[in-house]
């Protein structure tokens, strides 16, 4: 291929490194903007008895102070999802009831930050402090309710706030209980995954104003600009055509900016005052008052024959959605959807449980979106089952994996009675290749380096999706300009993953032009076609397919235009290659000549190609991850000394960007496995609201990460491609957990057969800190 499957640099990479203005705050040049600050609840659960803002309003420089008495009381969700949203409408802009430490109490807008900060200190609030619900294990049917009011849902999601249930779900294929009863080997264990913070470089921010036509203009760092406009329209009760959204470059999101956490507040100030307003979250606010990964407790039951054939997989999930239900049902559903189909050979499978409300920082979308939590639980259980069977965990997986042609009723795209069928996978080759690269046969389960240092080895596999089947629909416009270059317009948010580059590559490949001849436009929603946004790993697959169709449409239009100019019957009689049109009689015309002619009186035809794509399936990418972890038995310190990731993302469209996506995802997974944890104290206050307390892995903590691709060809993808953005963060945690378990066991097993006879210690709760490891090596039962 000319542009694809190459190591193409990001089209904006050099400029961003040089600091060329591109982000929201770079482009926010209004010096007369009001600074917006929010007063937040100091209590996890409370009612506002009274609130006195008179002194704050009287302060010089203060333009606006708003409480729950001054703002619309429309219920809504901030989840960036296609309408109608599955998430419950359980929020209001400001509410008399406060549901977590950090919940919004009042909005202040002033001429400068100092005045706004002083005004916050002058607001007097009389709180009736209530008993908070902090433990998800006791939230269900607790006498204390996070949402005592009724909650609207657009679908039946099992939401029952009278029981603190945000969502409930159950799906089953076959008779799980019967298969478990008939299984010679049964394993049952519970695994805990923690809340994790997004930690993007650019915090949440938005600037609002009224444009020359009196429209509300919102410039925001968001992954979901179209959804932001819809939210503001509903909350402010103004038509969408009166809202103009500008979307600059996004300085990282990882799913956090799929929730519209910030835009509402400056928008209200602008609507109330008529003046520009700006809100930028501090780092503590980004930690405490947006969203996190959902913490979960997952009980896995596996039934198997003694030869390793899986008979039953049963996963029960308790998800902590925190104070509000943004993404609560969908993250919860995805746990089962992205794990159960992996092992399609099992005779029966089930996924069930609840997402519950608690008085803590809300859960939300975060890279991996439920598949991360489900993968840790199921893959850890598979590794334990392999030990119980005395079987190599790689062999156990190869024996039970879904393969091309297999169908599964939980596979994305399935309809009742019509299970979707897998079209592409090289996961078996990923496992085999990963074993070779990590030296699995020579090293597994561990290598003794000294009396106190051991290297353990572990593995895991996972799957994800490519967009949301039968929901995500994106469009791309291609305009041929007067000298032969193209403007490609789309709304997929580039937040560092390089979606602009890949979309341009797809179009350039079809149009047979240089990449520099395509200019990407993705800033102003007034001029851009619809796109669901940067989430659900949809960029390369959904928007990429739309770009392919737009380019094909443009090429057909160009050939037809040449045929008309040459007085030919139709475009089929015109050949096109590398920017040159040729006819049967030897006529030729360059792309630049065509463009100039069409923009003249002679041509009178501005060509605009368009392409729209929405898939009936969501083809899963796959990855096999292998961890080598060096453990210090004296201190419990664990270092991932080598990590091998072998990926099937279909055709690799851009080798540079794909490799970087894998490396970044692996680092995030290592953080989940060893370092990161969102922690609250006994009163519900967040204890990890800065990088001093939140243990994010640094470059010094990351060692070798080796990335290899085992390509497949996905028939529904652009040039055979699938997604890669999310699948890459799911395997490190379970692979690391197995590697550490292998390292700390008391007997130095020299072959796989020995493993089944060992007294085993397992690490079933993340993160696996040095303290937990040290307690395990000292013989404590804290690791179990």
XYZ file of C-alpha atoms in Angstrom:
784
model
C 0.000 0.000 0.000
C 1.049 3.571 -0.631
C 0.219 5.123 2.737
C -1.170 2.353 4.914
C 0.794 -0.278 6.839
C 3.601 2.272 6.978
C 5.319 3.988 9.910
C 3.783 7.394 9.106
C 4.441 10.222 11.587
C 1.476 12.041 13.117
C 0.488 14.915 10.859
C 0.488 17.321 13.830
C 3.163 15.653 15.950
C 6.060 18.033 15.363
C 3.919 21.141 15.782
C 2.488 19.919 19.086
C 5.955 19.097 20.405
C 7.037 22.642 19.503
C 4.102 24.075 21.434
C 2.093 25.427 18.512
C -1.259 26.640 19.928
C -3.814 23.885 19.530
C -5.597 23.253 22.833
C -8.555 24.969 24.486
C -6.526 27.267 26.734
C -4.154 28.114 23.845
C -7.059 29.428 21.802
C -8.906 31.089 24.692
C -7.542 34.598 24.217
C -10.370 36.681 25.717
C -8.944 38.792 28.548
C -12.382 39.994 29.685
C -13.710 36.571 30.494
C -15.360 35.800 33.835
C -13.573 33.232 35.972
C -15.906 30.506 37.214
C -15.349 28.642 40.487
C -17.463 25.999 42.189
C -18.249 25.573 45.864
C -18.212 21.862 46.623
C -19.700 19.721 49.335
C -17.433 18.829 52.294
C -19.771 15.946 53.170
C -20.356 12.615 51.458
C -24.095 12.807 52.112
C -25.982 15.911 53.189
C -28.988 18.129 52.643
C -28.711 21.899 52.299
C -30.930 23.404 54.995
C -30.115 26.932 53.914
C -27.506 28.764 51.880
C -26.601 32.450 52.289
C -24.818 34.021 49.306
C -25.520 37.693 50.049
C -21.973 38.542 51.126
C -20.506 36.731 48.135
C -22.790 38.568 45.717
C -21.907 41.913 47.277
C -18.160 41.391 46.868
C -16.629 43.778 44.277
C -15.787 41.980 41.059
C -18.348 39.224 41.564
C -20.781 39.048 38.652
C -22.817 35.989 39.466
C -23.518 33.533 42.320
C -25.901 30.677 41.597
C -27.388 28.047 43.917
C -29.896 25.238 43.404
C -32.624 27.887 43.676
C -31.289 29.737 40.607
C -30.717 26.991 38.052
C -32.914 24.627 36.022
C -33.963 21.451 37.828
C -34.103 19.281 34.710
C -32.819 15.765 35.370
C -30.091 14.535 33.019
C -27.031 12.365 32.573
C -23.607 13.681 31.615
C -22.621 10.425 29.904
C -21.404 10.999 26.348
C -23.513 8.345 24.674
C -25.725 8.257 21.613
C -29.285 9.350 22.272
C -31.369 8.052 23.953
C -28.683 7.444 26.553
C -28.801 4.191 28.505
C -27.413 5.912 31.611
C -29.968 7.028 34.228
C -31.032 10.667 34.404
C -29.989 11.092 38.038
C -28.243 14.491 38.005
C -29.257 18.116 38.305
C -27.023 21.140 37.763
C -27.183 21.964 41.466
C -29.240 20.034 43.970
C -30.326 20.476 47.547
C -29.169 16.903 48.204
C -25.403 16.377 48.031
C -24.157 12.891 47.280
C -20.355 12.894 47.578
C -17.477 15.009 48.834
C -16.939 17.310 45.871
C -20.543 17.528 44.688
C -21.394 21.023 43.417
C -23.095 23.395 45.892
C -22.831 26.796 44.189
C -21.423 28.525 41.107
C -19.435 31.753 41.389
C -18.285 33.943 38.508
C -16.010 36.947 39.009
C -13.709 39.231 37.052
C -10.627 37.399 38.273
C -9.641 34.244 40.120
C -8.841 35.996 43.389
C -12.306 37.564 43.579
C -14.003 34.267 42.741
C -11.993 32.455 45.420
C -12.847 35.093 48.045
C -16.512 34.851 47.131
C -16.508 31.094 47.688
C -15.227 31.658 51.218
C -18.105 34.062 51.952
C -20.883 31.597 51.126
C -22.531 30.244 54.265
C -24.187 26.841 54.044
C -26.150 25.064 56.781
C -25.826 21.331 56.068
C -27.888 18.508 57.504
C -25.260 15.785 57.487
C -26.565 12.313 56.648
C -25.089 8.845 57.017
C -23.225 8.024 53.794
C -23.216 4.714 51.946
C -19.543 4.050 51.303
C -19.172 0.281 51.015
C -20.599 -1.163 47.771
C -20.916 -4.553 49.472
C -23.503 -3.101 51.876
C -25.126 -0.642 49.464
C -27.747 -3.033 48.117
C -30.981 -2.631 50.127
C -29.244 -0.316 52.593
C -31.613 1.786 54.711
C -29.677 4.870 53.612
C -30.440 5.862 50.018
C -28.132 7.768 47.707
C -31.076 8.677 45.448
C -34.345 8.628 47.401
C -36.057 10.360 44.478
C -37.359 8.577 41.390
C -34.875 8.303 38.519
C -35.811 8.360 34.842
C -34.266 5.868 32.420
C -34.721 5.679 28.669
C -34.466 1.889 28.690
C -35.112 -0.912 31.134
C -31.672 -1.129 32.735
C -32.715 -2.560 36.096
C -32.371 0.824 37.823
C -33.999 0.779 41.270
C -32.824 3.705 43.440
C -34.996 2.470 46.321
C -32.450 -0.373 46.588
C -29.395 1.763 45.654
C -29.257 -0.043 42.298
C -28.183 2.049 39.316
C -28.342 -0.898 36.891
C -28.816 -4.658 36.891
C -28.222 -7.218 34.198
C -28.278 -10.972 33.606
C -27.483 -13.015 30.509
C -27.095 -16.780 30.264
C -26.391 -19.319 27.563
C -26.991 -22.968 28.414
C -27.528 -24.305 31.935
C -24.646 -23.000 34.021
C -25.644 -24.680 37.282
C -26.068 -28.070 35.613
C -22.703 -27.826 33.891
C -20.983 -26.785 37.108
C -22.571 -29.715 38.938
C -21.329 -32.090 36.240
C -17.792 -30.641 36.110
C -14.997 -32.780 37.611
C -13.062 -29.583 38.410
C -14.720 -26.446 39.778
C -13.005 -23.205 40.755
C -14.704 -20.315 42.556
C -12.928 -17.132 43.581
C -13.662 -13.433 44.033
C -11.466 -10.721 42.501
C -11.389 -7.010 43.294
C -10.454 -4.221 40.921
C -9.996 -0.712 42.257
C -11.123 2.686 41.084
C -8.512 4.267 38.802
C -8.070 7.917 37.801
C -7.631 9.145 34.221
C -4.629 11.415 34.855
C -4.721 13.092 31.462
C -2.218 15.928 31.026
C -4.831 18.604 30.234
C -7.470 18.911 32.948
C -11.122 19.576 32.157
C -11.873 23.056 30.819
C -14.372 25.047 28.802
C -14.924 28.663 27.751
C -18.348 30.016 26.806
C -19.582 33.219 25.199
C -22.338 34.610 22.992
C -21.324 34.946 19.364
C -22.297 37.758 17.001
C -25.619 36.029 16.308
C -26.448 35.637 19.985
C -25.736 31.905 19.992
C -24.125 30.188 22.959
C -20.567 29.376 21.882
C -18.759 26.649 23.807
C -15.093 25.875 23.304
C -14.218 22.759 25.226
C -11.740 19.952 25.617
C -14.079 17.035 25.004
C -14.148 13.617 23.389
C -17.854 13.999 22.536
C -18.700 17.441 21.095
C -22.056 16.419 19.614
C -23.160 14.887 22.892
C -22.062 18.024 24.777
C -24.329 20.107 22.555
C -27.241 17.766 23.218
C -26.693 17.906 26.987
C -26.565 21.702 27.015
C -29.688 21.930 24.883
C -31.624 19.753 27.322
C -30.331 21.333 30.518
C -30.593 24.964 29.396
C -33.774 24.369 27.397
C -32.499 26.049 24.260
C -32.533 24.610 20.712
C -29.387 22.914 19.525
C -29.164 25.332 16.607
C -28.569 28.082 19.187
C -25.446 26.323 20.476
C -22.110 26.471 18.675
C -19.466 23.978 19.863
C -15.773 24.404 19.105
C -13.510 21.404 19.702
C -9.764 22.116 19.687
C -7.128 19.453 20.224
C -7.781 17.404 23.353
C -4.829 17.002 25.713
C -5.683 13.448 26.689
C -8.954 11.968 27.817
C -8.796 8.189 28.341
C -12.599 8.212 28.638
C -12.812 10.955 31.254
C -13.859 13.545 28.689
C -16.598 11.246 27.463
C -18.486 12.671 30.435
C -19.441 16.356 30.137
C -18.160 17.279 33.588
C -17.392 20.962 33.062
C -19.302 22.647 30.218
C -22.610 23.244 31.992
C -21.321 25.703 34.601
C -19.712 28.410 32.438
C -22.591 28.017 29.976
C -25.062 28.890 32.730
C -22.988 31.908 33.728
C -22.894 33.172 30.151
C -26.632 32.676 29.738
C -27.285 34.518 33.029
C -24.847 37.418 32.498
C -24.395 37.610 28.729
C -20.628 37.630 29.340
C -17.849 35.218 28.384
C -17.000 32.710 31.120
C -14.191 30.263 31.697
C -13.903 27.225 33.969
C -10.663 25.267 34.332
C -10.551 22.406 36.792
C -7.593 22.222 39.129
C -5.837 18.888 39.413
C -7.585 18.097 42.738
C -10.947 18.821 41.077
C -10.029 16.580 38.156
C -9.360 13.794 40.653
C -12.267 14.332 43.015
C -15.134 15.840 41.052
C -15.223 14.112 37.694
C -15.229 10.319 37.277
C -13.026 7.273 37.807
C -12.880 3.687 36.615
C -15.636 1.683 38.323
C -14.338 -0.388 41.227
C -15.721 -3.924 41.041
C -15.936 -7.184 42.944
C -16.244 -10.121 40.556
C -16.939 -13.686 41.636
C -15.916 -16.182 38.961
C -16.942 -19.831 38.881
C -15.348 -22.109 36.310
C -16.260 -25.704 35.584
C -13.933 -27.890 33.501
C -13.111 -31.444 32.531
C -9.753 -32.756 33.675
C -8.334 -32.320 30.169
C -8.990 -28.565 30.417
C -12.183 -28.386 28.362
C -14.318 -25.621 29.845
C -17.884 -26.584 30.650
C -19.151 -23.450 32.406
C -18.186 -19.825 33.026
C -20.166 -17.856 35.597
C -19.320 -14.252 36.497
C -21.178 -12.286 39.153
C -20.300 -8.582 39.267
C -20.864 -5.901 41.878
C -19.921 -2.540 40.369
C -19.518 0.651 42.412
C -20.876 3.515 40.302
C -20.471 6.098 43.062
C -22.878 8.983 43.463
C -24.182 9.089 39.876
C -24.783 6.590 37.124
C -22.806 7.989 34.186
C -21.974 4.938 32.070
C -23.063 2.656 34.947
C -25.182 0.237 32.882
C -22.966 0.131 29.807
C -19.654 -0.376 31.627
C -21.417 -3.042 33.676
C -22.744 -4.834 30.557
C -19.389 -4.716 28.787
C -17.745 -6.727 31.582
C -19.605 -9.797 30.345
C -19.767 -8.865 26.691
C -15.988 -8.634 26.298
C -15.085 -11.700 28.370
C -17.600 -14.506 27.886
C -17.138 -14.833 24.091
C -13.377 -15.330 24.520
C -13.929 -18.954 25.471
C -16.682 -19.942 23.090
C -15.982 -23.644 23.606
C -17.596 -23.525 27.056
C -20.968 -25.280 27.041
C -22.650 -22.700 29.262
C -21.919 -19.167 30.420
C -23.579 -16.533 32.537
C -22.984 -12.931 33.537
C -25.115 -11.198 36.177
C -25.084 -8.705 39.031
C -25.643 -5.067 39.943
C -24.118 -1.631 39.629
C -24.827 0.119 42.937
C -24.884 3.717 44.092
C -22.526 4.856 46.870
C -21.663 8.289 48.278
C -18.285 8.458 46.546
C -16.694 10.016 43.488
C -18.756 8.848 40.504
C -17.579 6.089 38.237
C -17.512 6.635 34.496
C -15.870 5.743 31.218
C -12.183 4.849 31.344
C -10.077 3.118 28.713
C -11.072 -0.537 28.612
C -14.604 0.301 29.774
C -15.459 -2.791 31.838
C -13.428 -5.211 29.758
C -10.431 -4.284 31.929
C -12.151 -5.374 35.136
C -13.707 -8.475 33.569
C -10.397 -9.526 32.038
C -8.589 -9.315 35.382
C -11.162 -11.572 37.017
C -11.642 -14.159 34.269
C -8.000 -14.387 33.227
C -6.852 -14.672 36.846
C -9.377 -17.461 37.339
C -8.141 -19.216 34.167
C -4.594 -19.059 35.498
C -5.691 -20.539 38.812
C -7.629 -23.255 36.996
C -4.520 -24.109 34.993
C -2.640 -24.570 38.273
C -5.423 -26.754 39.624
C -5.304 -28.918 36.495
C -1.495 -29.005 36.390
C -1.754 -27.563 32.892
C 0.154 -24.877 31.012
C -2.103 -21.766 31.020
C -1.229 -21.106 27.380
C -2.421 -24.596 26.421
C -5.593 -24.175 28.460
C -6.461 -21.055 26.511
C -5.613 -22.498 23.108
C -7.921 -25.396 23.861
C -10.950 -23.166 24.558
C -10.526 -20.002 22.468
C -13.093 -18.586 20.096
C -11.885 -18.935 16.497
C -13.008 -17.408 13.178
C -16.364 -18.825 12.174
C -17.490 -19.403 15.764
C -20.662 -17.699 16.926
C -21.577 -16.591 20.419
C -24.805 -14.975 21.683
C -22.921 -12.398 23.775
C -20.592 -11.359 20.951
C -21.254 -7.751 19.988
C -23.753 -7.488 17.154
C -25.807 -10.476 18.272
C -29.605 -10.318 18.143
C -32.037 -12.550 20.046
C -31.796 -15.959 18.396
C -29.125 -14.681 15.995
C -25.686 -14.932 17.622
C -22.975 -12.922 15.913
C -20.177 -14.804 14.207
C -16.493 -13.999 14.551
C -14.982 -13.044 11.203
C -11.323 -12.495 12.068
C -8.842 -13.532 14.758
C -5.230 -14.556 15.082
C -5.335 -14.869 18.873
C -3.958 -18.406 18.715
C -0.935 -17.087 16.816
C -0.635 -14.206 19.283
C -0.334 -16.697 22.140
C 2.186 -18.866 20.319
C 4.295 -15.888 19.298
C 4.183 -14.388 22.767
C 5.360 -17.652 24.311
C 8.332 -17.635 21.958
C 9.285 -14.035 22.700
C 9.072 -14.284 26.494
C 10.794 -17.673 26.593
C 7.754 -19.335 28.140
C 8.926 -22.930 27.846
C 12.323 -22.157 29.375
C 11.223 -19.761 32.128
C 7.661 -20.496 33.235
C 6.676 -20.397 36.067
C 9.706 -18.645 37.542
C 13.473 -18.223 37.580
C 15.422 -17.927 40.846
C 17.925 -15.078 40.557
C 19.188 -15.250 44.147
C 17.974 -16.152 47.607
C 15.905 -12.977 47.686
C 15.122 -12.139 44.050
C 12.871 -14.146 41.770
C 11.471 -13.584 38.297
C 7.920 -14.819 37.854
C 6.054 -15.214 34.565
C 2.388 -14.781 33.775
C 0.039 -14.325 30.867
C -3.450 -13.209 29.920
C -5.514 -12.663 26.788
C -8.331 -10.268 26.073
C -10.690 -8.850 23.465
C -12.481 -5.537 22.996
C -14.607 -4.076 20.197
C -14.528 -1.602 17.301
C -17.264 0.950 17.834
C -20.718 0.033 19.119
C -22.682 -2.273 16.853
C -25.910 -0.836 15.416
C -25.419 2.427 17.339
C -22.262 4.304 16.361
C -22.620 6.089 13.025
C -20.045 8.546 11.697
C -19.811 10.722 8.617
C -16.925 12.308 6.706
C -16.969 15.049 4.060
C -14.261 15.514 1.407
C -14.120 18.743 -0.588
C -11.987 19.136 -3.707
C -10.420 22.598 -3.618
C -9.373 24.847 -6.477
C -5.760 23.694 -6.866
C -6.269 19.969 -6.327
C -5.954 19.538 -2.567
C -8.753 18.160 -0.384
C -10.373 19.287 2.843
C -11.438 16.338 4.977
C -14.050 17.271 7.580
C -14.895 15.010 10.495
C -15.771 15.252 14.201
C -13.708 12.428 15.701
C -11.791 13.995 18.597
C -8.043 13.558 18.297
C -6.814 13.400 21.899
C -3.324 12.188 21.109
C -4.134 8.824 19.581
C -3.583 10.142 16.052
C -7.058 9.637 14.603
C -6.630 12.646 12.278
C -3.544 11.007 10.788
C -5.122 7.589 10.254
C -8.323 9.021 8.762
C -6.238 11.101 6.342
C -4.165 8.029 5.452
C -7.298 6.074 4.531
C -8.564 8.885 2.304
C -5.166 9.441 0.682
C -4.845 5.722 -0.071
C -8.161 5.676 -1.936
C -7.550 8.987 -3.714
C -3.961 8.014 -4.651
C -2.546 11.358 -3.557
C 0.151 12.427 -1.128
C -0.850 12.787 2.505
C 0.050 16.481 2.362
C -2.722 17.024 -0.214
C -5.388 16.359 2.437
C -6.109 18.993 5.084
C -8.003 17.818 8.145
C -10.792 20.006 9.550
C -12.349 19.020 12.877
C -12.844 22.187 14.955
C -16.267 23.771 14.465
C -19.414 21.628 14.705
C -21.261 24.120 12.479
C -19.205 22.903 9.536
C -18.584 19.277 10.538
C -20.622 16.118 9.924
C -21.879 13.984 12.784
C -19.563 11.661 14.682
C -20.300 9.939 18.006
C -16.923 11.009 19.357
C -13.682 9.432 20.471
C -14.850 6.449 22.491
C -15.588 2.735 22.153
C -12.450 2.382 20.008
C -14.372 3.803 17.067
C -11.860 6.098 15.327
C -10.065 3.844 12.845
C -12.982 1.465 12.335
C -16.141 3.618 12.320
C -14.787 7.004 11.179
C -12.123 5.270 9.078
C -14.838 3.406 7.184
C -16.710 6.676 6.673
C -13.525 8.269 5.298
C -13.048 5.350 2.926
C -16.591 5.751 1.589
C -16.198 9.527 1.245
C -12.971 9.052 -0.731
C -14.566 6.453 -2.988
C -17.491 8.817 -3.563
C -15.094 11.642 -4.400
C -13.151 9.497 -6.841
C -16.360 8.468 -8.617
C -17.477 12.118 -8.808
C -14.110 13.207 -10.211
C -14.205 10.578 -12.946
C -17.770 11.583 -13.818
C -16.739 15.258 -13.968
C -13.857 14.457 -16.325
C -16.203 12.411 -18.500
C -18.574 15.379 -18.712
C -15.760 17.769 -19.611
C -14.568 15.358 -22.321
C -18.119 14.730 -23.539
C -17.929 11.031 -22.681
C -20.948 8.933 -21.834
C -19.965 8.206 -18.211
C -17.108 8.065 -15.751
C -16.494 4.371 -16.363
C -14.665 5.384 -19.561
C -12.180 7.468 -17.562
C -9.217 5.847 -15.845
C -7.605 7.358 -12.776
C -4.240 6.606 -11.208
C -1.849 8.668 -9.068
C -3.621 11.952 -9.656
C -3.914 11.612 -13.452
C -7.121 11.007 -15.434
C -6.832 9.352 -18.844
C -9.280 8.534 -21.605
C -9.458 5.904 -24.333
C -8.146 8.275 -26.973
C -5.058 9.282 -25.042
C -6.496 12.356 -23.385
C -5.089 13.166 -19.956
C -5.870 15.643 -17.220
C -4.183 16.155 -13.879
C -6.060 16.410 -10.627
C -4.958 20.047 -10.276
C -6.242 20.852 -13.774
C -9.585 19.234 -13.001
C -9.922 21.180 -9.756
C -9.106 24.503 -11.403
C -11.554 23.821 -14.223
C -14.388 22.813 -11.893
C -14.002 25.998 -9.871
C -14.200 28.132 -13.038
C -17.164 29.241 -15.120
C -16.354 26.405 -17.527
C -16.741 23.716 -14.883
C -19.169 25.218 -12.362
C -19.109 22.174 -10.098
C -17.672 22.127 -6.580
C -17.177 18.449 -5.730
C -17.968 17.248 -2.215
C -17.724 13.552 -1.446
C -19.463 12.138 1.578
C -19.369 8.873 3.421
C -21.358 7.519 6.347
C -20.760 4.276 8.196
C -22.482 2.410 10.979
C -21.646 -1.234 11.536
C -23.936 -4.141 12.345
C -21.040 -5.729 14.185
C -18.162 -4.611 16.370
C -15.229 -6.777 15.322
C -13.039 -7.505 18.323
C -9.295 -6.939 18.338
C -7.339 -9.402 20.463
C -4.132 -9.324 22.452
C -1.988 -11.836 24.291
C 0.111 -10.302 27.056
C 3.073 -11.898 28.813
C 4.701 -10.430 31.933
C 8.109 -11.036 33.443
C 8.071 -9.590 36.956
C 11.119 -9.388 39.191
C 10.151 -9.688 42.863
C 12.310 -8.756 45.839
C 11.254 -11.228 48.541
C 12.754 -9.045 51.293
C 10.844 -5.867 50.469
C 7.926 -7.055 48.323
C 8.950 -4.680 45.530
C 7.759 -5.836 42.094
C 9.207 -4.587 38.810
C 7.841 -5.525 35.397
C 11.214 -6.182 33.810
C 9.809 -7.363 30.475
C 6.353 -7.242 28.906
C 5.453 -8.792 25.570
C 2.239 -7.737 23.834
C 1.188 -9.553 20.674
C -1.760 -7.855 19.023
C -4.367 -8.694 16.402
C -5.915 -5.385 15.337
C -6.622 -6.544 11.808
C -4.566 -4.721 9.208
C -2.169 -2.317 10.924
C -2.960 1.017 9.269
C -0.115 2.973 10.880
C 2.687 1.028 12.548
C 4.033 3.997 14.494
C 0.718 4.961 16.037
C -0.361 1.365 16.634
C 2.843 0.570 18.504
C 2.536 3.722 20.618
C -1.078 2.858 21.453
C 0.014 -0.580 22.653
C 2.883 0.787 24.723
C 0.691 3.427 26.344
C -2.052 0.941 27.107
C 0.393 -1.507 28.649
C 1.746 1.249 30.907
C -1.798 2.075 32.022
C -2.386 -1.610 32.726
C 0.845 -1.828 34.739
C -0.361 1.178 36.740
C -3.640 -0.611 37.457
C -1.828 -3.788 38.446
C 0.874 -2.380 40.734
C 0.499 1.296 41.558
C -2.724 3.220 41.080
C -5.679 3.364 43.467
C -8.394 5.928 44.149
C -8.871 5.847 47.934
C -11.468 7.454 50.216
C -11.322 7.769 53.981
C -13.986 6.563 56.408
C -16.041 9.726 55.839
C -15.961 9.517 52.059
C -13.302 12.155 51.444
C -10.935 11.417 48.555
C -7.417 10.853 49.871
C -5.690 10.683 46.476
C -6.451 14.052 44.891
C -2.957 14.980 43.709
C 0.079 13.342 42.169
C 1.693 13.472 45.603
C -0.832 10.926 46.869
C -1.928 9.167 43.687
C 0.806 6.699 42.767
C 1.123 6.958 39.009
C 3.976 4.931 37.471
C 6.808 7.096 36.185
C 9.193 6.421 33.328
C 11.619 4.940 35.857
C 9.042 2.268 36.734
C 8.625 1.125 33.123
C 11.190 -1.172 31.555
C 11.062 -3.290 28.401
C 7.774 -3.345 26.499
C 7.923 -5.365 23.309
C 5.136 -5.055 20.760
C 4.461 -7.470 17.911
C 1.508 -7.603 15.505
C -0.130 -10.750 14.207
C -2.377 -9.236 11.559
C -5.718 -10.604 10.481
C -8.002 -9.223 7.794
C -11.328 -7.976 9.090
C -13.773 -8.022 6.145
C -15.889 -5.154 7.545
C -12.953 -2.874 8.424
C -11.277 -0.205 6.305
C -8.570 -2.112 4.421
C -9.109 -4.965 6.895
C -8.488 -2.940 10.076
C -9.985 -3.251 13.556
C -9.519 -1.044 16.601
C -6.546 -0.913 18.957
C -7.135 1.921 21.450
C -8.646 0.065 24.415
C -7.788 -3.620 24.139
C -4.159 -2.872 24.975
C -4.672 -1.966 28.667
C -6.517 -5.125 29.742
C -3.923 -7.908 29.974
C -1.155 -6.457 32.189
C -2.963 -6.708 35.546
C -3.857 -10.439 35.376
C -0.526 -11.351 33.749
C 1.364 -9.456 36.463
C -0.758 -11.025 39.212
C 0.090 -14.516 37.939
C 3.761 -13.658 37.563
C 3.988 -12.401 41.145
C 2.120 -15.439 42.441
C 4.575 -17.697 40.636
C 7.504 -15.738 42.054
C 6.481 -15.812 45.717
C 5.562 -19.487 46.008
C 7.668 -21.309 48.509
C 8.849 -24.116 46.222
C 11.006 -23.492 43.177
C 9.035 -25.446 40.578
C 11.175 -26.572 37.679
C 8.381 -27.670 35.344
C 4.687 -27.161 34.750
C 3.689 -30.500 36.280
C 5.106 -29.414 39.640
C 2.897 -26.335 39.729
C -0.291 -28.289 40.370
C 1.164 -29.700 43.579
C 2.327 -26.420 45.070
C 0.674 -24.669 48.007
C -0.391 -21.558 46.135
C -0.670 -17.902 47.049
C -2.694 -15.722 44.726
C -3.198 -11.984 44.456
C -6.860 -11.312 43.784
C -7.070 -7.657 44.776
C -5.560 -4.724 42.885
C -3.227 -2.955 43.118
C -0.635 -5.517 44.183
C 1.479 -3.335 46.449
C 4.825 -4.250 48.061
C 3.039 -4.507 51.410
C 0.692 -7.198 50.108
C 3.538 -9.110 48.522
C 5.696 -8.900 51.633
C 2.878 -10.173 53.835
C 2.447 -13.069 51.442
C 6.124 -13.995 51.532
C 6.023 -13.869 55.331
C 3.252 -16.428 55.335
C 0.329 -14.065 56.046
C -3.004 -14.738 54.437
C -3.499 -11.138 53.296
C -2.798 -12.040 49.666
C -5.774 -14.403 49.454
